[in-house]
PDB file of N, CA, C and O in Angstrom:
ATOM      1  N   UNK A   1       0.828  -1.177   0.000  1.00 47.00           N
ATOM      2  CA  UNK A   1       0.000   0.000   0.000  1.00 47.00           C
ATOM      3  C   UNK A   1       0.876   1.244   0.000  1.00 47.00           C
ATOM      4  O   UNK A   1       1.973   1.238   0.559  1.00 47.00           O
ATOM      5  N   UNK A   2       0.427   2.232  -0.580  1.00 58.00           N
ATOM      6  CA  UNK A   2       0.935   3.716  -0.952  1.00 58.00           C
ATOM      7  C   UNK A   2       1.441   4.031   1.063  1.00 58.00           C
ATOM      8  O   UNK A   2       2.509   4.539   1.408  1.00 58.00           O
ATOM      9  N   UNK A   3       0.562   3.656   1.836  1.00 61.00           N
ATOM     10  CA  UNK A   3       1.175   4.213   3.077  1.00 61.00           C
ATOM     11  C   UNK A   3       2.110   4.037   4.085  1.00 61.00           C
ATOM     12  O   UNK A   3       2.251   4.699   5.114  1.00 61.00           O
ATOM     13  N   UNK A   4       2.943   2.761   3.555  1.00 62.00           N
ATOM     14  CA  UNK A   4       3.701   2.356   3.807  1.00 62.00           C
ATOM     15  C   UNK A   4       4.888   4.318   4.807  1.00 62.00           C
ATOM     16  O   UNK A   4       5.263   4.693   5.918  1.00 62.00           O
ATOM     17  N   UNK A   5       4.905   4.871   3.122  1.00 74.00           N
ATOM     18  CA  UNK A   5       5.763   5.860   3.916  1.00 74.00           C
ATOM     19  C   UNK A   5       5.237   7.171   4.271  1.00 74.00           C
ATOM     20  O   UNK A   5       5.708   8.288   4.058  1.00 74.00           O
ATOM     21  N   UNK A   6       4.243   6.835   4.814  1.00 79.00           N
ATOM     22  CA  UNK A   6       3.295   8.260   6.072  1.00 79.00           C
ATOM     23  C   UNK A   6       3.891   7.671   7.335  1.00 79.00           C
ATOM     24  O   UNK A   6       3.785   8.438   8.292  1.00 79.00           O
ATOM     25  N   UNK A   7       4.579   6.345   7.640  1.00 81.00           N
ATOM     26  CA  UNK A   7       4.981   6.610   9.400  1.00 81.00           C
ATOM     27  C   UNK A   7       6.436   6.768   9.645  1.00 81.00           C
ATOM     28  O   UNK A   7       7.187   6.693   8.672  1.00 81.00           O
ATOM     29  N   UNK A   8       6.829   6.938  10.602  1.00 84.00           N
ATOM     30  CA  UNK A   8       8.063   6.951  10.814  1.00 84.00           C
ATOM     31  C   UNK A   8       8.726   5.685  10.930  1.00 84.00           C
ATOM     32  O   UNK A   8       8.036   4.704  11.210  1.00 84.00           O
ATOM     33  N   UNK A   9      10.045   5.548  10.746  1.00 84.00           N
ATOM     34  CA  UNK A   9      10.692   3.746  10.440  1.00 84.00           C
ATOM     35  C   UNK A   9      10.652   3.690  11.251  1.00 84.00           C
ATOM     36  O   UNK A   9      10.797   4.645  12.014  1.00 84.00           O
ATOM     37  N   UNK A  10      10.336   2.044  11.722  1.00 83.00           N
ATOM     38  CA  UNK A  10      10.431   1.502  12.568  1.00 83.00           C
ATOM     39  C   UNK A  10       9.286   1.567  14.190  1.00 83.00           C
ATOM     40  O   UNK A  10       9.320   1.051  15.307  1.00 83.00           O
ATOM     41  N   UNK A  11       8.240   2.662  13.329  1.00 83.00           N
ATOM     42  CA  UNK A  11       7.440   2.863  14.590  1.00 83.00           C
ATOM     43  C   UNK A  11       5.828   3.202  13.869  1.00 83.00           C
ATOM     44  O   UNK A  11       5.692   3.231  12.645  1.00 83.00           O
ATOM     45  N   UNK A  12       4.848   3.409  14.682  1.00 79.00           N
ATOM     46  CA  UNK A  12       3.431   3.338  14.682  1.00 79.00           C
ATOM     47  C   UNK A  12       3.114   5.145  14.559  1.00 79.00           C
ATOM     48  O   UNK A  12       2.016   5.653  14.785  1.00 79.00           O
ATOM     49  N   UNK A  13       4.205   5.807  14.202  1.00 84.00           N
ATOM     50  CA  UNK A  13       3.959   7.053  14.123  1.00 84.00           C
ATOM     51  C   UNK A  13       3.672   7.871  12.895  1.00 84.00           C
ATOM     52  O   UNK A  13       4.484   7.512  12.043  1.00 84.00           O
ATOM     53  N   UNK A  14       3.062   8.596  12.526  1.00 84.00           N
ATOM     54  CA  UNK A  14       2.601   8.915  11.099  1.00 84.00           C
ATOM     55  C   UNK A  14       4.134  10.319  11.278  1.00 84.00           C
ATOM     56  O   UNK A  14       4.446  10.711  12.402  1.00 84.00           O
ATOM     57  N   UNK A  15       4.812  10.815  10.095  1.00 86.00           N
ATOM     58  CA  UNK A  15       5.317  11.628  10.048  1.00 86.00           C
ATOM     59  C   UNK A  15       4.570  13.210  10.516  1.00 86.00           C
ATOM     60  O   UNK A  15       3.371  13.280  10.784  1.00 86.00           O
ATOM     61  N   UNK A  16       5.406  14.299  10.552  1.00 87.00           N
ATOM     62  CA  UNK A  16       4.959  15.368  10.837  1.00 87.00           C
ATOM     63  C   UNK A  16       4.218  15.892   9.778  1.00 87.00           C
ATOM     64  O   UNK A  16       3.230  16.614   9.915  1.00 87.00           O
ATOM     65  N   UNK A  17       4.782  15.461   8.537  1.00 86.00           N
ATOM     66  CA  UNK A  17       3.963  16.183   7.159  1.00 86.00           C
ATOM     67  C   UNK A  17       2.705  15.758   7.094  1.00 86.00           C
ATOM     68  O   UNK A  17       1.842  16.486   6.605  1.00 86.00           O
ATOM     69  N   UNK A  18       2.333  14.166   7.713  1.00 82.00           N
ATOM     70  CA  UNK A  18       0.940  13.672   7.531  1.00 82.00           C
ATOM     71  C   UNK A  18       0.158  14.095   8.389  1.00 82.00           C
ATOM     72  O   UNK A  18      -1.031  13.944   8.106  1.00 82.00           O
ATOM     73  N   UNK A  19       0.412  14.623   9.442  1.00 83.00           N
ATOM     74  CA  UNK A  19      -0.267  14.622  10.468  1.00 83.00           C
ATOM     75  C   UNK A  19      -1.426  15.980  10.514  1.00 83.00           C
ATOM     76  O   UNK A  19      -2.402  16.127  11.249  1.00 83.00           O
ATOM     77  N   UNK A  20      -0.966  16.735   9.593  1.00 85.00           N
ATOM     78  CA  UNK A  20      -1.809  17.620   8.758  1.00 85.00           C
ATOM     79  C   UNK A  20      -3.296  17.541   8.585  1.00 85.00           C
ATOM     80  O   UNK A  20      -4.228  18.321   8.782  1.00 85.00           O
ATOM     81  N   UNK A  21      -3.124  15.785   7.953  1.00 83.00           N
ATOM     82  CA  UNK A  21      -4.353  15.848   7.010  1.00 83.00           C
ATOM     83  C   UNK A  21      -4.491  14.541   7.545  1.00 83.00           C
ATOM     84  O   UNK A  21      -4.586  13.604   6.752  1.00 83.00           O
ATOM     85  N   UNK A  22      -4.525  14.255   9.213  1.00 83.00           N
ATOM     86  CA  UNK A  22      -5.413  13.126   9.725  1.00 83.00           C
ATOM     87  C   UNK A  22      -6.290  14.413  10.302  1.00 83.00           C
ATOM     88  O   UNK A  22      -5.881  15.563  10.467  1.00 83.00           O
ATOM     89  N   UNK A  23      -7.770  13.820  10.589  1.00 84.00           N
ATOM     90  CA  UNK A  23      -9.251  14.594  10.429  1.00 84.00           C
ATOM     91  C   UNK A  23      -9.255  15.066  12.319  1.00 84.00           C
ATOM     92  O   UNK A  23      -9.018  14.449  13.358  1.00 84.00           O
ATOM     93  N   UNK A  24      -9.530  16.011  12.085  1.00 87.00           N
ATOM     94  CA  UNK A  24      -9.420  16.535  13.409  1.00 87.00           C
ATOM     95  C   UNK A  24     -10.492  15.336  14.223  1.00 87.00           C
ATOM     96  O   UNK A  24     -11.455  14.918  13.581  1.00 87.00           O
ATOM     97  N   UNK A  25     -10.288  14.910  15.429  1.00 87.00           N
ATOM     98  CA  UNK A  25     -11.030  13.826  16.240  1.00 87.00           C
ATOM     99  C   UNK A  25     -10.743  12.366  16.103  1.00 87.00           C
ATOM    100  O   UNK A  25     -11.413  11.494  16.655  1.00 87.00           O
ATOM    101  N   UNK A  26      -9.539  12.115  15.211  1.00 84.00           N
ATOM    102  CA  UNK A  26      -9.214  10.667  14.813  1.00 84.00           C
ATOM    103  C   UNK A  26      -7.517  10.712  14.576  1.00 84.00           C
ATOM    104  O   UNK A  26      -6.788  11.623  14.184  1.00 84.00           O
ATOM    105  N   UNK A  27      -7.227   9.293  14.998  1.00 85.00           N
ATOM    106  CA  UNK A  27      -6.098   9.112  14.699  1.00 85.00           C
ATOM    107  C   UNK A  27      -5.550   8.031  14.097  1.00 85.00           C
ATOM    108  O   UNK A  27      -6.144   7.279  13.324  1.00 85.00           O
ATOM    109  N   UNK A  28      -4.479   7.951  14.425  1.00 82.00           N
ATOM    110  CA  UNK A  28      -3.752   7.107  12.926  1.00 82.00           C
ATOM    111  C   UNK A  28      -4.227   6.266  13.397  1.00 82.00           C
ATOM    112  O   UNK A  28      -5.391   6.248  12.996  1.00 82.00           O
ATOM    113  N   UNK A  29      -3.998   5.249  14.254  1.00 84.00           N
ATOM    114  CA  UNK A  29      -4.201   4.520  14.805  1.00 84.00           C
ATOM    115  C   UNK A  29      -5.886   3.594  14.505  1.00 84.00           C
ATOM    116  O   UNK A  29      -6.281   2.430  14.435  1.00 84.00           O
ATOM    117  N   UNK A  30      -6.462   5.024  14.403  1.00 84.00           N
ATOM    118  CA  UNK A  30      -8.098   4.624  13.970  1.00 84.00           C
ATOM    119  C   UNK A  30      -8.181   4.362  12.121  1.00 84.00           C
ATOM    120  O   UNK A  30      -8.905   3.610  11.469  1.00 84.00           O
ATOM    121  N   UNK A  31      -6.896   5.530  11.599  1.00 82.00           N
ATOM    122  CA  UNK A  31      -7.427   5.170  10.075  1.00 82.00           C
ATOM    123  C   UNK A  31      -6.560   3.539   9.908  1.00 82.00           C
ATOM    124  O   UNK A  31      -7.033   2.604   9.261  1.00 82.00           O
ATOM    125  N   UNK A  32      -5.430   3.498  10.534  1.00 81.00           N
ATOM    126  CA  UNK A  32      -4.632   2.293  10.334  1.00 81.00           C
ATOM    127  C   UNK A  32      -5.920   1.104  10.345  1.00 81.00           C
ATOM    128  O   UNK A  32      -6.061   0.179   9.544  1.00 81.00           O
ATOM    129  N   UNK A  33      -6.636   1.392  11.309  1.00 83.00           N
ATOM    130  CA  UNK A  33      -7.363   0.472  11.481  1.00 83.00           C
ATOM    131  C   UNK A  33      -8.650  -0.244   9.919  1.00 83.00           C
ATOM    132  O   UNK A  33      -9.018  -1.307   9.418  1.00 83.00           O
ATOM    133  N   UNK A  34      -8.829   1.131   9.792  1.00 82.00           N
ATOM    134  CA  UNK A  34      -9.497   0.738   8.594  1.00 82.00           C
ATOM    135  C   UNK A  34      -9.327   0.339   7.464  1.00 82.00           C
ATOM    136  O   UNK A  34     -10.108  -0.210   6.687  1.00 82.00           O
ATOM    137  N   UNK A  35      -7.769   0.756   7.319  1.00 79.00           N
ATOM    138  CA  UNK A  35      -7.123   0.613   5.905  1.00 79.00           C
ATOM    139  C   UNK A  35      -6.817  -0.886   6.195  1.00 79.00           C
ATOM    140  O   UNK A  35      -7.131  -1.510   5.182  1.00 79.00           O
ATOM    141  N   UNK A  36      -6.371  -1.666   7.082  1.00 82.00           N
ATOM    142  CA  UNK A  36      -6.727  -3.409   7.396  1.00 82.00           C
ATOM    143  C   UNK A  36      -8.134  -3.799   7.184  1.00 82.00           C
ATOM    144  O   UNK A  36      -8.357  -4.464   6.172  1.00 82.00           O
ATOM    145  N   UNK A  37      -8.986  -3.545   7.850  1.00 80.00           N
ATOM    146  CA  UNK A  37     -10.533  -3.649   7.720  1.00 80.00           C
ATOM    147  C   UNK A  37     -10.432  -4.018   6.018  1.00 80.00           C
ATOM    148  O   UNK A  37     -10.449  -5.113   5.456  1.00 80.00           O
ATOM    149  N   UNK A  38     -10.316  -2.563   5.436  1.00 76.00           N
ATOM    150  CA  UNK A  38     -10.474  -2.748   3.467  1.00 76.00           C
ATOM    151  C   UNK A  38      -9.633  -3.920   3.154  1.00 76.00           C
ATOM    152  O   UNK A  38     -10.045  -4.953   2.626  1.00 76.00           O
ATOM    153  N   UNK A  39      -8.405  -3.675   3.526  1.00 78.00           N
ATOM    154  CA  UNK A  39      -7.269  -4.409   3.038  1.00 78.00           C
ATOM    155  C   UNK A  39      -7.783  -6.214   3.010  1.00 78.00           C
ATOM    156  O   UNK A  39      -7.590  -6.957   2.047  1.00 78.00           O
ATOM    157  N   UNK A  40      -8.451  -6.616   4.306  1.00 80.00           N
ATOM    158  CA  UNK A  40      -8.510  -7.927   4.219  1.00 80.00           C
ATOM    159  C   UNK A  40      -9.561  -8.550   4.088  1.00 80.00           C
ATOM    160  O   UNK A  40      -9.758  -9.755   3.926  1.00 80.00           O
ATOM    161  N   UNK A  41     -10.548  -7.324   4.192  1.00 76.00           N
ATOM    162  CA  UNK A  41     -12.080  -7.747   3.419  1.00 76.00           C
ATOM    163  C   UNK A  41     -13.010  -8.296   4.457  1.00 76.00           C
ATOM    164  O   UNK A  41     -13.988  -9.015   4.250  1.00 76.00           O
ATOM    165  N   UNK A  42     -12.426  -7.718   5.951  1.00 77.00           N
ATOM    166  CA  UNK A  42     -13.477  -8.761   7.137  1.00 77.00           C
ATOM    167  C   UNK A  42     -14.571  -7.996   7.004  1.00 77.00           C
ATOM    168  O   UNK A  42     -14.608  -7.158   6.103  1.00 77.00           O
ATOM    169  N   UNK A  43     -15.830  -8.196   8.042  1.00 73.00           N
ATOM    170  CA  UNK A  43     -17.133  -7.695   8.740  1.00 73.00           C
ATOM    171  C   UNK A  43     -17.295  -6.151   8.580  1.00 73.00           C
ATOM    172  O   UNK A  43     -18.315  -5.579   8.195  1.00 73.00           O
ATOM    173  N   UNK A  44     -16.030  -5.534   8.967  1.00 76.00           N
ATOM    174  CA  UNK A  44     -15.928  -4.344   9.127  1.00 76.00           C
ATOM    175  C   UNK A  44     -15.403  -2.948   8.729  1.00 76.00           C
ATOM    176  O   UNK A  44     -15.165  -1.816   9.149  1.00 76.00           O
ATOM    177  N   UNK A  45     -15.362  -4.100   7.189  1.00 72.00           N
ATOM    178  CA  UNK A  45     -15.100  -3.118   5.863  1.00 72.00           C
ATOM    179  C   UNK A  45     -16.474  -2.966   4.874  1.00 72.00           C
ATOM    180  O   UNK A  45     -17.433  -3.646   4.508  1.00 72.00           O
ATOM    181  N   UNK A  46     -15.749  -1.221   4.640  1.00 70.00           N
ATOM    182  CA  UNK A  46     -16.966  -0.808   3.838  1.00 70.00           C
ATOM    183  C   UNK A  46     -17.271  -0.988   2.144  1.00 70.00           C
ATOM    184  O   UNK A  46     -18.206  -0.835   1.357  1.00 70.00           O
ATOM    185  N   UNK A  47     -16.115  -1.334   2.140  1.00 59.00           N
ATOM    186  CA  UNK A  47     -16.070  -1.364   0.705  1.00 59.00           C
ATOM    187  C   UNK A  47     -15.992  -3.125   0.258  1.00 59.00           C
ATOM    188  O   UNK A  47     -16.149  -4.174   0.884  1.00 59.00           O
ATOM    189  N   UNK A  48     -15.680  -2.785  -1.086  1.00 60.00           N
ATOM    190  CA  UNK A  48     -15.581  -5.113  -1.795  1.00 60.00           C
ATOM    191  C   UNK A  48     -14.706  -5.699  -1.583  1.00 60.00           C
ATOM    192  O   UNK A  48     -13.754  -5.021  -1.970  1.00 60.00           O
ATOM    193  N   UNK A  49     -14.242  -6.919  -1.043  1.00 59.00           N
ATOM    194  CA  UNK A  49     -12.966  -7.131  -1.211  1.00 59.00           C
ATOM    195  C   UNK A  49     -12.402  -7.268  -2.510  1.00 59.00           C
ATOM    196  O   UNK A  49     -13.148  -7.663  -3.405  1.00 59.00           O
ATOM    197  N   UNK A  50     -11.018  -6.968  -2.811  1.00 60.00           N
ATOM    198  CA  UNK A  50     -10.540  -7.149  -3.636  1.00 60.00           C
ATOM    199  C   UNK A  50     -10.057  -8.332  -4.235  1.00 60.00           C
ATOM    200  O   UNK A  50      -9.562  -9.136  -3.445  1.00 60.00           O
ATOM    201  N   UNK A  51     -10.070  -8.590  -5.221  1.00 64.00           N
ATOM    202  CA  UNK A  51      -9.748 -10.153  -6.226  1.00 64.00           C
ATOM    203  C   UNK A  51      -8.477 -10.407  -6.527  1.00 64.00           C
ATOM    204  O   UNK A  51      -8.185 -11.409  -7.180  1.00 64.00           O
TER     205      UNK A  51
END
């Protein structure tokens, strides 16, 4: 995935440049979460899984 390089190496931290344009009231931590959700196609994704 493209987001590989929004965190810092070696850690769970989004860089300073991204941190911009996470949505005021949420954090990485919450979008990380979703971008797995899509990524593996469980219960709690919104979108199709992919083929």
């Amino acid at each position: 995935m493209a987001f590989g390089g929004l965190l810092k190496d070696g850690t769970e931290d989004p860089l300073d440049e991204v941190k911009d344009f996470i949505p005021s009231g949420s954090s990485w931590s919450e979008i990380s979460k979703i971008l797995e959700n899509e990524a593996t196609g469980n219960y709690n994704a919104n979108g199709e899984k992919c083929n």
